[in-house]
PDB file of C-alpha atoms in Angstrom:
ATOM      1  CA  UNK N  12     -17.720 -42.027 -13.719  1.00  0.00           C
ATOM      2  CA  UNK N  13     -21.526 -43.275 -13.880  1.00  0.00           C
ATOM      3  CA  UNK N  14     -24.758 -41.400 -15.093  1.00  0.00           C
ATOM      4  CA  UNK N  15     -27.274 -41.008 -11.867  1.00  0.00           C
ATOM      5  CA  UNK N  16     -30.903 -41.132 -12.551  1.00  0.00           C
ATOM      6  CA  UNK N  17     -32.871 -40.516  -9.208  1.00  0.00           C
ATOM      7  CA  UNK N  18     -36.968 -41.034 -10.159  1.00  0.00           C
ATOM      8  CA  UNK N  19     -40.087 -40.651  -8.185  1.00  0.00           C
ATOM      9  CA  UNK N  20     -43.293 -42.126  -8.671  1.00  0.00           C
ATOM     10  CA  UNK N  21     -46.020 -41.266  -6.071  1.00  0.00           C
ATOM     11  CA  UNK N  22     -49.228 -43.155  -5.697  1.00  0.00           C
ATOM     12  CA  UNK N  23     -52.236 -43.210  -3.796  1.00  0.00           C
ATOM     13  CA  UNK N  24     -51.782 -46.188  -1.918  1.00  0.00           C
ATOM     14  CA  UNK N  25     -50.384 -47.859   0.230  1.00  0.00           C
ATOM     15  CA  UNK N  26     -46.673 -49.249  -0.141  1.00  0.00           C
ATOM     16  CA  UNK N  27     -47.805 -52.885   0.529  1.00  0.00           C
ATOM     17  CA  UNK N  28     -50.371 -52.012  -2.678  1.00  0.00           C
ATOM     18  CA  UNK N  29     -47.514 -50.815  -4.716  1.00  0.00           C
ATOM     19  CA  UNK N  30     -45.199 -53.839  -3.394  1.00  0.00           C
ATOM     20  CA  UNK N  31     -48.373 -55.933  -4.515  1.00  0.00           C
ATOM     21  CA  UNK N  32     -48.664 -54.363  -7.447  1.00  0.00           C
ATOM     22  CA  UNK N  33     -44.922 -55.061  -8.635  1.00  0.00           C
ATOM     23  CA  UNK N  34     -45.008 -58.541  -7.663  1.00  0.00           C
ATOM     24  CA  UNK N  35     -47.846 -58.572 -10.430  1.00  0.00           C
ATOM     25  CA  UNK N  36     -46.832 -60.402 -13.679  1.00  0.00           C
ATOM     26  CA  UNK N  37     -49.514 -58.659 -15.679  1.00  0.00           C
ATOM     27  CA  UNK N  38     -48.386 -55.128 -14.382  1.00  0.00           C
ATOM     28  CA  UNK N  39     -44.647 -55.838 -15.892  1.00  0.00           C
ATOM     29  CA  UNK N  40     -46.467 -57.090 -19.106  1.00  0.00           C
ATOM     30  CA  UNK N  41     -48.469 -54.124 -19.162  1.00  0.00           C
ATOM     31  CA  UNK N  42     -45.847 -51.416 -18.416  1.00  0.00           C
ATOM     32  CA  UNK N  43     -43.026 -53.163 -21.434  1.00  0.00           C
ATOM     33  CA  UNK N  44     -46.284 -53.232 -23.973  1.00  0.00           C
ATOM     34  CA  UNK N  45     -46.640 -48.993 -22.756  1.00  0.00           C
ATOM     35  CA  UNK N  46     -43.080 -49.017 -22.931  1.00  0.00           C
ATOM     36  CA  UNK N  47     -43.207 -49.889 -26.778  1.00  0.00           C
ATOM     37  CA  UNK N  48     -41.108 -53.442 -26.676  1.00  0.00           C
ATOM     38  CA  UNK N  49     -40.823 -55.012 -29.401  1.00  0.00           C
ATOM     39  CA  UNK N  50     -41.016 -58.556 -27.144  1.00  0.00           C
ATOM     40  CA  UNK N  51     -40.660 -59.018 -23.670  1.00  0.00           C
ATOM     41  CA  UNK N  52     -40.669 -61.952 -21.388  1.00  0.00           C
ATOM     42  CA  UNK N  53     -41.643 -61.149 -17.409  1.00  0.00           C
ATOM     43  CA  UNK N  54     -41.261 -63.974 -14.643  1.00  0.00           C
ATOM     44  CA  UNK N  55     -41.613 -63.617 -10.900  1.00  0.00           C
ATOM     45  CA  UNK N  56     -40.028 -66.304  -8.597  1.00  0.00           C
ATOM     46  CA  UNK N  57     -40.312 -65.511  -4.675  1.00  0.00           C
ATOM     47  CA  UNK N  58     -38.197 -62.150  -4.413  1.00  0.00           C
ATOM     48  CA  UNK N  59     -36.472 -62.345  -8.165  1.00  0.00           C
ATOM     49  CA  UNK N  60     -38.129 -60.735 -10.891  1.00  0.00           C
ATOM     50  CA  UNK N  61     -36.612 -61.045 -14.267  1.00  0.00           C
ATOM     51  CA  UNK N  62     -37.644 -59.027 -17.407  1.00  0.00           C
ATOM     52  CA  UNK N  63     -36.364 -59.233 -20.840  1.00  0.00           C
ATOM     53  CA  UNK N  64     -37.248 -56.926 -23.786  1.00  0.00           C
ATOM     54  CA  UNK N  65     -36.116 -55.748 -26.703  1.00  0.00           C
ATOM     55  CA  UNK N  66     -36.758 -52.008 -27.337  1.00  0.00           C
ATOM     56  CA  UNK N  67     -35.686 -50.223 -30.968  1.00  0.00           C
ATOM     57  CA  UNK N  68     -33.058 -47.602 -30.899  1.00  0.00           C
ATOM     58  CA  UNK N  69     -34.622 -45.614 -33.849  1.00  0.00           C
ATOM     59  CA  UNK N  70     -34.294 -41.687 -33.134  1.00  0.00           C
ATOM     60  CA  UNK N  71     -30.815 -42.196 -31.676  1.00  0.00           C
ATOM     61  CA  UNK N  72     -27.297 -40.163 -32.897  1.00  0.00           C
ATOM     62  CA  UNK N  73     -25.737 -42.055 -35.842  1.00  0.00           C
ATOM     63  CA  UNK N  74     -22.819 -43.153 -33.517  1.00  0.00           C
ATOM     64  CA  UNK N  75     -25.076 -44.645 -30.633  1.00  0.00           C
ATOM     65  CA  UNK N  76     -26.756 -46.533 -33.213  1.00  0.00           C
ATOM     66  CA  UNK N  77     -22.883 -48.098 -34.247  1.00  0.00           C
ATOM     67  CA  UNK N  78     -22.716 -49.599 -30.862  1.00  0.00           C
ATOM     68  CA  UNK N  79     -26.154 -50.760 -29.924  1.00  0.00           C
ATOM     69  CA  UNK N  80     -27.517 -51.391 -33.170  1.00  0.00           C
ATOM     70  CA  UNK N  81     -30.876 -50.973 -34.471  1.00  0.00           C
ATOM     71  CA  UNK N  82     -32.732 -52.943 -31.671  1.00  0.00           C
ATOM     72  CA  UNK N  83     -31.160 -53.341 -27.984  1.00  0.00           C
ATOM     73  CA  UNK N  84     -31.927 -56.150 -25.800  1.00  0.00           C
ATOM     74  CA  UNK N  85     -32.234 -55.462 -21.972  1.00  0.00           C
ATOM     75  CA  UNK N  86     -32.211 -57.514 -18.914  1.00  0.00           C
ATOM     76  CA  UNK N  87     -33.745 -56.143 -16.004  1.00  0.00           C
ATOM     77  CA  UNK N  88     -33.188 -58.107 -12.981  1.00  0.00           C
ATOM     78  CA  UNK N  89     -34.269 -57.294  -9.468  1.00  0.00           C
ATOM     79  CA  UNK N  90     -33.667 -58.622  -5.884  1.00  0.00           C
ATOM     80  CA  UNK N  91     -36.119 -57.817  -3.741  1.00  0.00           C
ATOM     81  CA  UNK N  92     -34.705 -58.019   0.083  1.00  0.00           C
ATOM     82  CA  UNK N  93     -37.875 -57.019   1.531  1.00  0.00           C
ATOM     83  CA  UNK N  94     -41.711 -56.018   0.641  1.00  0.00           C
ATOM     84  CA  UNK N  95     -40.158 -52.271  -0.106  1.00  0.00           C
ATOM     85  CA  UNK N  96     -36.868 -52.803  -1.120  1.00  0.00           C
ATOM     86  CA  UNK N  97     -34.765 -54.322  -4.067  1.00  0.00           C
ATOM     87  CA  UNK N  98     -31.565 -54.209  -5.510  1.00  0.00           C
ATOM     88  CA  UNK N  99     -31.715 -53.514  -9.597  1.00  0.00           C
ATOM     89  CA  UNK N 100     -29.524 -54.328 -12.363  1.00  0.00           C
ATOM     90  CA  UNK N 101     -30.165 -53.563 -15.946  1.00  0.00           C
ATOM     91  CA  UNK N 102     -27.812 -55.692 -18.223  1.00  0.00           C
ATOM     92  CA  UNK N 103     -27.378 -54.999 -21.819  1.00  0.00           C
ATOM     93  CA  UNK N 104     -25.995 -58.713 -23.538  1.00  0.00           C
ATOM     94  CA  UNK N 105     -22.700 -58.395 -25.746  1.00  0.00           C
ATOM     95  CA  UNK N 106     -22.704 -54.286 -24.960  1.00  0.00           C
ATOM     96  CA  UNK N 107     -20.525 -52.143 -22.850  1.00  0.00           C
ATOM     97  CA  UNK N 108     -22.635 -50.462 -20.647  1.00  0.00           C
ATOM     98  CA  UNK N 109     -24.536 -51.494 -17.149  1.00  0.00           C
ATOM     99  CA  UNK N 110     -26.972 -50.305 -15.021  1.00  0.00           C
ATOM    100  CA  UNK N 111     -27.348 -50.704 -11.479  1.00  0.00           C
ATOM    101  CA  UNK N 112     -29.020 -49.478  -8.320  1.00  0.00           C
ATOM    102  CA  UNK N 113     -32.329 -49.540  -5.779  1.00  0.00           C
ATOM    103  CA  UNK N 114     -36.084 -49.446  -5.482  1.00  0.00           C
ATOM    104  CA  UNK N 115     -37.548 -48.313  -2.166  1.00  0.00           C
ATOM    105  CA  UNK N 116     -41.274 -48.184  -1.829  1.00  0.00           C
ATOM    106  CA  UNK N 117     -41.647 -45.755   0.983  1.00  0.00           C
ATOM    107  CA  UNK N 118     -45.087 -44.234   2.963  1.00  0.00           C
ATOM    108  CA  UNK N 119     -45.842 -40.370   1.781  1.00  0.00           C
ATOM    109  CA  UNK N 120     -48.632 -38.665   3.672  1.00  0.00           C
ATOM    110  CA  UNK N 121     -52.268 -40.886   2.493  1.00  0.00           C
ATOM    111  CA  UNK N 122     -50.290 -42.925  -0.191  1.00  0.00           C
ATOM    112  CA  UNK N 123     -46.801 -44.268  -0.605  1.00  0.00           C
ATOM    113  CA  UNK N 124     -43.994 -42.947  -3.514  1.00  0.00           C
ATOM    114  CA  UNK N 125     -42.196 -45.616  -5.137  1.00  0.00           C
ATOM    115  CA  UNK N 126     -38.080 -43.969  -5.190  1.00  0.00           C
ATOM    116  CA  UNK N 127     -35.752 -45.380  -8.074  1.00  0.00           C
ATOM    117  CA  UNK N 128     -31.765 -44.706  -8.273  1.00  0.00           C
ATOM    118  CA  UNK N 129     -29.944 -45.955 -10.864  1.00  0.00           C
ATOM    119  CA  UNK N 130     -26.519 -45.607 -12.119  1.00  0.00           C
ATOM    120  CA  UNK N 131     -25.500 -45.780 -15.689  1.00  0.00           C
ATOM    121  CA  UNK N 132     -22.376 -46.741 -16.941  1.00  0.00           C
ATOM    122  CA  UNK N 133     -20.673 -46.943 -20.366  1.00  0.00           C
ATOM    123  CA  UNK N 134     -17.180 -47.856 -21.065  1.00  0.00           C
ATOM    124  CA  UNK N 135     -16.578 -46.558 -24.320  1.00  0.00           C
ATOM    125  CA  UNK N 136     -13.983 -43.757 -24.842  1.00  0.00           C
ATOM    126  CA  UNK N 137     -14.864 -40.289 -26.340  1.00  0.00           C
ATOM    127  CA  UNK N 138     -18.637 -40.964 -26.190  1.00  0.00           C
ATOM    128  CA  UNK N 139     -19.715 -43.018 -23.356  1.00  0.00           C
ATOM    129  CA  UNK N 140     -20.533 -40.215 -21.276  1.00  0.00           C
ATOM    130  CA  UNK N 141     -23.446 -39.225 -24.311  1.00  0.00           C
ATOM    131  CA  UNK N 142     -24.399 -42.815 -24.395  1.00  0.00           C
ATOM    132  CA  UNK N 143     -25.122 -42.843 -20.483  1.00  0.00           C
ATOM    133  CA  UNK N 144     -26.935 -39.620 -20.888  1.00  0.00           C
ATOM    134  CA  UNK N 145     -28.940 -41.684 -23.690  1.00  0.00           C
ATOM    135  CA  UNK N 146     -29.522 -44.574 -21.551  1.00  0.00           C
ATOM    136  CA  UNK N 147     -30.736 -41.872 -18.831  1.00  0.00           C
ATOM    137  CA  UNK N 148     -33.043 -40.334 -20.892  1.00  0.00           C
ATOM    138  CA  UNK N 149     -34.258 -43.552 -22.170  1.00  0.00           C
ATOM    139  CA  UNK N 150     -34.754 -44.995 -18.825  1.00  0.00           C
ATOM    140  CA  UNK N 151     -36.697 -42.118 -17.822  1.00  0.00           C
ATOM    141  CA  UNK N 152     -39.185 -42.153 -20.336  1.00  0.00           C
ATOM    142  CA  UNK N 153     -39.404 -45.808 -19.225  1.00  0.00           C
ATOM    143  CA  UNK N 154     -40.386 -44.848 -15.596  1.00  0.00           C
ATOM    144  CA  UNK N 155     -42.544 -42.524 -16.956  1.00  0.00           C
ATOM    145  CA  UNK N 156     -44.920 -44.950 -18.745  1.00  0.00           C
ATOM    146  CA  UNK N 157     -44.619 -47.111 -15.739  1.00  0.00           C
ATOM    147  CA  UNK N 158     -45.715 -44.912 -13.597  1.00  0.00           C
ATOM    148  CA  UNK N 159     -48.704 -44.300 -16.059  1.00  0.00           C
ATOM    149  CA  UNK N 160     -49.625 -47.860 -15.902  1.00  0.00           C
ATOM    150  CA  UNK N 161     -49.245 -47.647 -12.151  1.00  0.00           C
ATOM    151  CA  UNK N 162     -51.764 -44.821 -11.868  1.00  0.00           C
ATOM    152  CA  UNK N 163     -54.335 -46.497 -13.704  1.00  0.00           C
ATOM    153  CA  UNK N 164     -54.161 -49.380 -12.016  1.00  0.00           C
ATOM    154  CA  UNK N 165     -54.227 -48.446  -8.270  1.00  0.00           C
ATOM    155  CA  UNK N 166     -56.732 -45.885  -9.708  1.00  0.00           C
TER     156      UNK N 166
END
């Protein structure tokens, strides 16, 4: 059974200004440097956007840390099917846990809230239900500071 993580980010804009925004190389930069990465690597090609980055597992329970070591790599991958829509997958090489789900950029009164759903899932027996909730909290914290970023820069 997967983790759910359901996150909204509201802006004051317009969705094709968030869309815009997305498809924004130096956004992505911006949000894994807030994110604290320890490297990253964005591209953007038509409706694929690909982001790597490495982010240290310091802080985590002794037998989280046995599984994912002391620095996780994560692939982020989305599919964008239209200008407010994409399919996301967050891949974590040689580990047994995925990620998976949407990003809808929908209108909200004057501005436009940007909807995430993800579900987590670790196949480890006895703790991969604490792992997921882990991974949730991690990924949280990670919307978080994007939607910081976000703010800032459609002011």
């Amino acid at each position: 059974m997967a983790t759910r993580l359901t996150h909204d980010m509201p802006y004051a804009a317009t969705p094709d200004e968030v869309s815009a925004m997305l498809d924004d190389p130096a956004f992505r930069e911006a949000v894994c440097e807030r994110q604290g990465a320890t490297r990253h690597d964005v591209s953007i090609d038509g409706d694929e956007v690909r982001i790597e980055f490495g982010r240290r597992t310091k802080g985590l329970p002794g037998y989280a840390t046995k599984i994912v070591g002391e620095e996780v790599t994560i692939v982020q991958t989305e599919t964008w099917t239209s200008a407010t829509h994409a399919d996301i997958t967050l891949a974590i090489p040689g580990k047994p846990g995925e990620v998976s789900g949407t990003l809808d950029i929908e209108p909200d009164g004057d501005g436009s809230v940007e909807k995430v759903v993800l579900d987590i899932t670790v196949k480890v027996p006895m703790v991969g239900g604490k792992i997921e909730g882990l991974l949730k909290d991690m990924l949280r914290d990670g919307l978080r500071k994007e939607h910081e970023v976000g703010k800032e820069r459609l002011g």
